[in-house]
mmCIF file of C-alpha atoms in Angstrom:
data_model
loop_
_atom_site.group_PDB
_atom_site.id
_atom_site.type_symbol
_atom_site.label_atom_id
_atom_site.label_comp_id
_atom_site.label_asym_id
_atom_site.label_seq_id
_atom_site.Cartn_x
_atom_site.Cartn_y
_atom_site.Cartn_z
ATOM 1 C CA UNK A 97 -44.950 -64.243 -164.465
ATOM 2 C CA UNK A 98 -45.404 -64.057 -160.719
ATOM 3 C CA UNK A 99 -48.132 -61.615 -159.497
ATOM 4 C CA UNK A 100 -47.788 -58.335 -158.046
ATOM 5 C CA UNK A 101 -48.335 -59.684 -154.396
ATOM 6 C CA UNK A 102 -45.327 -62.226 -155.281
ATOM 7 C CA UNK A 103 -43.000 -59.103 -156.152
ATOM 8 C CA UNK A 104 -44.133 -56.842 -153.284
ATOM 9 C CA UNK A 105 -42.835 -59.804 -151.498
ATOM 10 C CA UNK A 106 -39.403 -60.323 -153.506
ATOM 11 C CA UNK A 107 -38.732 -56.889 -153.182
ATOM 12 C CA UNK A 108 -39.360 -56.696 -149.504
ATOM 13 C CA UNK A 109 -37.191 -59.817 -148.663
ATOM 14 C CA UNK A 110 -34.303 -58.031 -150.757
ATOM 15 C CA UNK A 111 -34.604 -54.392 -148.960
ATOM 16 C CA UNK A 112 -32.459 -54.135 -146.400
ATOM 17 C CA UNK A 113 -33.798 -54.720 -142.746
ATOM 18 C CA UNK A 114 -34.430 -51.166 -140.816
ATOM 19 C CA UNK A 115 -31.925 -50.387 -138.272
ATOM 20 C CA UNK A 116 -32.726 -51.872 -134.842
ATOM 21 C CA UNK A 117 -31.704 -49.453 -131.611
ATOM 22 C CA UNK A 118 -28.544 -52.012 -130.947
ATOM 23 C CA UNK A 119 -27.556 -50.992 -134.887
ATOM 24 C CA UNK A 120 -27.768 -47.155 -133.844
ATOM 25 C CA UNK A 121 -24.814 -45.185 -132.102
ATOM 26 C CA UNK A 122 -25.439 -41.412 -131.010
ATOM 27 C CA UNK A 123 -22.640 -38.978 -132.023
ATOM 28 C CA UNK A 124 -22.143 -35.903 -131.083
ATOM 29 C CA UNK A 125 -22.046 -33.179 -133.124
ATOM 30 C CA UNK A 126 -20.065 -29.723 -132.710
ATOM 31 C CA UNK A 127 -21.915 -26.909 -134.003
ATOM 32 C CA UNK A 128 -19.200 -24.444 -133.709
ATOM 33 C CA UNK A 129 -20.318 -22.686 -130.686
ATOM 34 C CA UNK A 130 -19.512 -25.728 -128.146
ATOM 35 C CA UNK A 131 -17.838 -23.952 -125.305
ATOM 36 C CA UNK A 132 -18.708 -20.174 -125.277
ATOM 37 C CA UNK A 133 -17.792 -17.847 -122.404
ATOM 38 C CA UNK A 134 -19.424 -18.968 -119.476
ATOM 39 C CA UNK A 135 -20.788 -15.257 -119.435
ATOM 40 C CA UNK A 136 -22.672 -16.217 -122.447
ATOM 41 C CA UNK A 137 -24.388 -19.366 -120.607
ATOM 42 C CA UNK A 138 -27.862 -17.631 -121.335
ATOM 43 C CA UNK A 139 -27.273 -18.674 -125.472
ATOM 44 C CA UNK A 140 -27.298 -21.852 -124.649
ATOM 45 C CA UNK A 141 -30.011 -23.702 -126.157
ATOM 46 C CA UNK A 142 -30.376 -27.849 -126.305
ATOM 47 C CA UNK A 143 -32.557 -29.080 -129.514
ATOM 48 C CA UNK A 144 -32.304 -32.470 -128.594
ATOM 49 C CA UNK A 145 -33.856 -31.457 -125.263
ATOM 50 C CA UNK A 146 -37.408 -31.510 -126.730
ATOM 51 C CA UNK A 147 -36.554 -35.559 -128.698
ATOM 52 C CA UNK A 148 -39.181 -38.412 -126.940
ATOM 53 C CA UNK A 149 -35.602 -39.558 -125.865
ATOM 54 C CA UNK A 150 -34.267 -37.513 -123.816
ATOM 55 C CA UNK A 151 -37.285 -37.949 -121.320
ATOM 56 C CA UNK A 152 -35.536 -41.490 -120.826
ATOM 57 C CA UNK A 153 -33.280 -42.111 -117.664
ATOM 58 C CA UNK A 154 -29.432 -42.993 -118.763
ATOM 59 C CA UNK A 155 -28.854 -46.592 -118.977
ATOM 60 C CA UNK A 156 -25.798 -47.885 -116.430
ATOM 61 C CA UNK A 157 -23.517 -47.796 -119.311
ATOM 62 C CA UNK A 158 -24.384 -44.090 -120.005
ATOM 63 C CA UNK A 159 -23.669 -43.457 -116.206
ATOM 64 C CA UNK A 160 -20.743 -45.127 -115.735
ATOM 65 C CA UNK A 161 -19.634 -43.470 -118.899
ATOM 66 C CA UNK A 162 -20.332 -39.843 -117.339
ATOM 67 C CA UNK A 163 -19.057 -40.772 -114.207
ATOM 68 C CA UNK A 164 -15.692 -41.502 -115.448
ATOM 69 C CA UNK A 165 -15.687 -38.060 -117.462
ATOM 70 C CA UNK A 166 -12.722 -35.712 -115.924
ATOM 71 C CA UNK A 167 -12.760 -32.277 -116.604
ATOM 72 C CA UNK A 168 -9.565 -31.276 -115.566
ATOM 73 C CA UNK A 169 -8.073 -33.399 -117.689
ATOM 74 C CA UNK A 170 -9.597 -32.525 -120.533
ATOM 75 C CA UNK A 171 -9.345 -28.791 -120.349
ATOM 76 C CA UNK A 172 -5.563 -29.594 -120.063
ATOM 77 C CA UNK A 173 -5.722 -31.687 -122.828
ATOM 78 C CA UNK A 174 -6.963 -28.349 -124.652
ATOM 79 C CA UNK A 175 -4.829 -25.968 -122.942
ATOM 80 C CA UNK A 176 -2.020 -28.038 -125.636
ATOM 81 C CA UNK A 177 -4.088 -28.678 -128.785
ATOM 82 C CA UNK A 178 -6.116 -25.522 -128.754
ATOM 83 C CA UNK A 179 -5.456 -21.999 -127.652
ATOM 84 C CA UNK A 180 -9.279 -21.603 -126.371
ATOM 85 C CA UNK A 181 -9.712 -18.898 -123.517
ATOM 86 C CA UNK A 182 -10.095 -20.094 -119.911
ATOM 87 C CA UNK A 183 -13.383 -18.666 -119.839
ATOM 88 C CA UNK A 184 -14.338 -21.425 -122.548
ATOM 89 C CA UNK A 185 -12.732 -23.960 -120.432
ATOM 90 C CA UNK A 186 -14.020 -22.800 -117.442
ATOM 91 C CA UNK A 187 -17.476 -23.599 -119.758
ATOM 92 C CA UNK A 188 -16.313 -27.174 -120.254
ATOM 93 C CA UNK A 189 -15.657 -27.638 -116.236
ATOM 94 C CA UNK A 190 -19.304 -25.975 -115.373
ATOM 95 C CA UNK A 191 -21.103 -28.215 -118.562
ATOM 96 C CA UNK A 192 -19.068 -31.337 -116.882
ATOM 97 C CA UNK A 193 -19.894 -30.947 -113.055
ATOM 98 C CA UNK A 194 -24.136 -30.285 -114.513
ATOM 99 C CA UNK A 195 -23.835 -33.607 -116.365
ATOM 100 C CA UNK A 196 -22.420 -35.428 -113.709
ATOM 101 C CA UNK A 197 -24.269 -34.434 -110.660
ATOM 102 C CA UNK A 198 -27.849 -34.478 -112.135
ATOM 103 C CA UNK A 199 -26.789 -38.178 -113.918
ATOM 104 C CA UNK A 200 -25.657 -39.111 -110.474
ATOM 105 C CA UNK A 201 -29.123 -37.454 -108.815
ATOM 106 C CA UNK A 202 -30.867 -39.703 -111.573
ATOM 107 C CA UNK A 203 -32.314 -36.312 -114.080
ATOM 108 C CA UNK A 204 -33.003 -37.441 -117.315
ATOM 109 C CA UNK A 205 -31.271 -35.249 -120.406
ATOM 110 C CA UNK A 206 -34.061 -33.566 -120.650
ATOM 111 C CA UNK A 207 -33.997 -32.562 -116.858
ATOM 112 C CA UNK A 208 -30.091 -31.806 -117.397
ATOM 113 C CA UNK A 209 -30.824 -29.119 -120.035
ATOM 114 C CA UNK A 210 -33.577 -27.592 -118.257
ATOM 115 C CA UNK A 211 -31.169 -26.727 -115.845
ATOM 116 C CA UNK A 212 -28.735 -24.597 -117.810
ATOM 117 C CA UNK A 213 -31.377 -23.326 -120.612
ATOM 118 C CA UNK A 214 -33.499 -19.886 -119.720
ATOM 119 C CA UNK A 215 -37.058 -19.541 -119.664
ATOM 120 C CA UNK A 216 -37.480 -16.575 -121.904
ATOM 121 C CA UNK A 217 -35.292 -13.836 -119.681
ATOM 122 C CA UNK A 218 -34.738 -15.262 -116.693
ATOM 123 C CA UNK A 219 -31.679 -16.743 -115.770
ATOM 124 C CA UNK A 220 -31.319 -20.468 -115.797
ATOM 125 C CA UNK A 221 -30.410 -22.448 -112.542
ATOM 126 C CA UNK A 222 -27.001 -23.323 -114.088
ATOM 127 C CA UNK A 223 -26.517 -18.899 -114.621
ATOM 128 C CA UNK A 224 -27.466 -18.402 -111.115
ATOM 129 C CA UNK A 225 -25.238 -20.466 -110.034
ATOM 130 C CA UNK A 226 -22.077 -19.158 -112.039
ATOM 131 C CA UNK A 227 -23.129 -15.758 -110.371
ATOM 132 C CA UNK A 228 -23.421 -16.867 -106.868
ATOM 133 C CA UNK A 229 -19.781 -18.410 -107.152
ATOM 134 C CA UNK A 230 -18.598 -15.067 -108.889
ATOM 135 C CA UNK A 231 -19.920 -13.299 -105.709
ATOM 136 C CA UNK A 232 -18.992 -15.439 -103.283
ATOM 137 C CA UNK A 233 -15.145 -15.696 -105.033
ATOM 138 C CA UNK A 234 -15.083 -11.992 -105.187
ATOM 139 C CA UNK A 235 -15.950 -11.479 -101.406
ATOM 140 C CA UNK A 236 -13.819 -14.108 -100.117
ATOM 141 C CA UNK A 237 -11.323 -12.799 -102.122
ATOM 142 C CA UNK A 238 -10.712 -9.707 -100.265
ATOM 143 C CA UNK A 239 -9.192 -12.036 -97.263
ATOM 144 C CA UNK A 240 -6.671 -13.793 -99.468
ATOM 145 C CA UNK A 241 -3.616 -11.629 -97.765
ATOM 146 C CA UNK A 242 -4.516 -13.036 -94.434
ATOM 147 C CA UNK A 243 -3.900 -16.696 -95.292
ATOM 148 C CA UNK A 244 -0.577 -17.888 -94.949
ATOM 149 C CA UNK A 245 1.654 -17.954 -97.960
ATOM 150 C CA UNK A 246 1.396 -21.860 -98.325
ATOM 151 C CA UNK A 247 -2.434 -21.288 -99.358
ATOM 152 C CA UNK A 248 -1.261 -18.911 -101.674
ATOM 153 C CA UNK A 249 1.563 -20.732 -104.165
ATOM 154 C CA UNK A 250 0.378 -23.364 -106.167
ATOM 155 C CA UNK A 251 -2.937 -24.508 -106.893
ATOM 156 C CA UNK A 252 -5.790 -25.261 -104.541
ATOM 157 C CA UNK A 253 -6.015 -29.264 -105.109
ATOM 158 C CA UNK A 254 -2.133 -29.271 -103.574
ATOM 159 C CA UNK A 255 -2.173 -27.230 -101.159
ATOM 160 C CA UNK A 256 -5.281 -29.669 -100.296
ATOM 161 C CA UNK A 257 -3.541 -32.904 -100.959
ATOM 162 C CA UNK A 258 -4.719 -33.274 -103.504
ATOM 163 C CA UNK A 259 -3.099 -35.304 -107.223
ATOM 164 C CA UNK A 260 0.846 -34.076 -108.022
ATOM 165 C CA UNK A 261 0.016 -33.780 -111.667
ATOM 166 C CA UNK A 262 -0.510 -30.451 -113.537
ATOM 167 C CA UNK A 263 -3.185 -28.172 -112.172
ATOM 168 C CA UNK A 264 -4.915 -25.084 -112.864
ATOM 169 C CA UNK A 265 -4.300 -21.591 -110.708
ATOM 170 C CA UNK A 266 -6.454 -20.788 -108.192
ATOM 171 C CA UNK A 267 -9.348 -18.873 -109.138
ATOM 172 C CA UNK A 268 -8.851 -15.151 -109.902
ATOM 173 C CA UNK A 269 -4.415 -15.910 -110.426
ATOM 174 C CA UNK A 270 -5.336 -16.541 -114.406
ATOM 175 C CA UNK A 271 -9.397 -16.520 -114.239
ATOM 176 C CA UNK A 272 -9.252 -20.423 -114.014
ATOM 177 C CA UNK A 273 -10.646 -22.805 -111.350
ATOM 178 C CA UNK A 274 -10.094 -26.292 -109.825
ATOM 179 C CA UNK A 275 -13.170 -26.464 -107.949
ATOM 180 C CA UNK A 276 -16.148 -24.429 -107.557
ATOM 181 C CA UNK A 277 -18.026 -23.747 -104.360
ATOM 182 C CA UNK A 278 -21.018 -26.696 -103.339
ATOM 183 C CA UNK A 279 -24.525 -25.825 -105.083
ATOM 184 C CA UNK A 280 -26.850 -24.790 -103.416
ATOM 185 C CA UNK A 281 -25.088 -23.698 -100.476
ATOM 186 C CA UNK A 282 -25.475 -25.716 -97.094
ATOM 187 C CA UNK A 283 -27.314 -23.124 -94.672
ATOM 188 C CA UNK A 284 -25.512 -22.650 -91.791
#
């Protein structure tokens, strides 16, 4: 019969090959607590963050893939199929805009998560953030009777020029938001 060295190398030949990167795809997962209230940003915690990979800058494909990602449309896609709060959506928006700015500023995933993950109690950039808006909504808020009505009726993208399709309130009608102030602030 043939010798062991023969069958090590039978059996090897007949294994199948490992998987090479272009053989693996990454999908995501839900773990059930996806889009929480963006109160609750501080829970957020990225496992992936700490994987060799994530260190790696997206590929072009990966950027052109989050550039084309559109918030707005997909939180109207689940005011229909879902009856998730605004608040949750309002997470999707804030998650969306953090992915696409620091792709587009060239942070890896790694660098993304950092942003919106605490470091023990103190508030992550991305929290900070959500709080200086809240302010900043709340105090300009107190001048909204002084702008003519046009400002007022419909939402902020038309009375902006911006698209004719379906949009979302202005912020504080229904606790829902088409765009959120710049971050950081300019000074001046």
């Amino acid at each position: 019969g043939a010798g062991p060295a023969a069958e090590a190398e039978a059996a090897r030949r007949a294994a199948p090959a490992a998987p090479s990167s272009a053989d693996l795809n990454l999908v995501p997962i839900d773990h059930g607590f996806i889009l929480p209230h963006y109160r609750m940003l501080g829970e957020l915690f990225f496992e992936w963050a700490s994987w060799p990979q994530a260190d790696r800058p997206l590929s072009r494909e990966d950027l052109d893939y989050v550039a084309s990602l559109d918030a707005a449309a997909d939180c109207a896609l689940l005011r229909i199929a879902t009856s998730l709060p605004e608040e949750c959506l309002l997470t999707l928006h804030l998650g969306t805009m953090l992915l696409k700015t620091g792709a587009a500023a060239g942070l890896t995933p790694a660098q993304m998560a950092s942003l919106a993950t605490r470091e023990g109690r103190v508030p992550s950039a991305l929290e900070k953030a959500v709080e200086y808006a809240e302010r900043r909504a709340e105090s300009e808020s107190r001048w909204l009777h002084l702008l003519p009505s046009p400002f007022l009726s419909g939402s902020a993208g038309s009375a902006a020029g911006g698209s004719s399709g379906p949009s979302s309130p202005p912020l504080g009608a229904q606790g829902s938001f088409e765009r959120a102030p710049p971050w950081p602030p300019s000074a001046g």
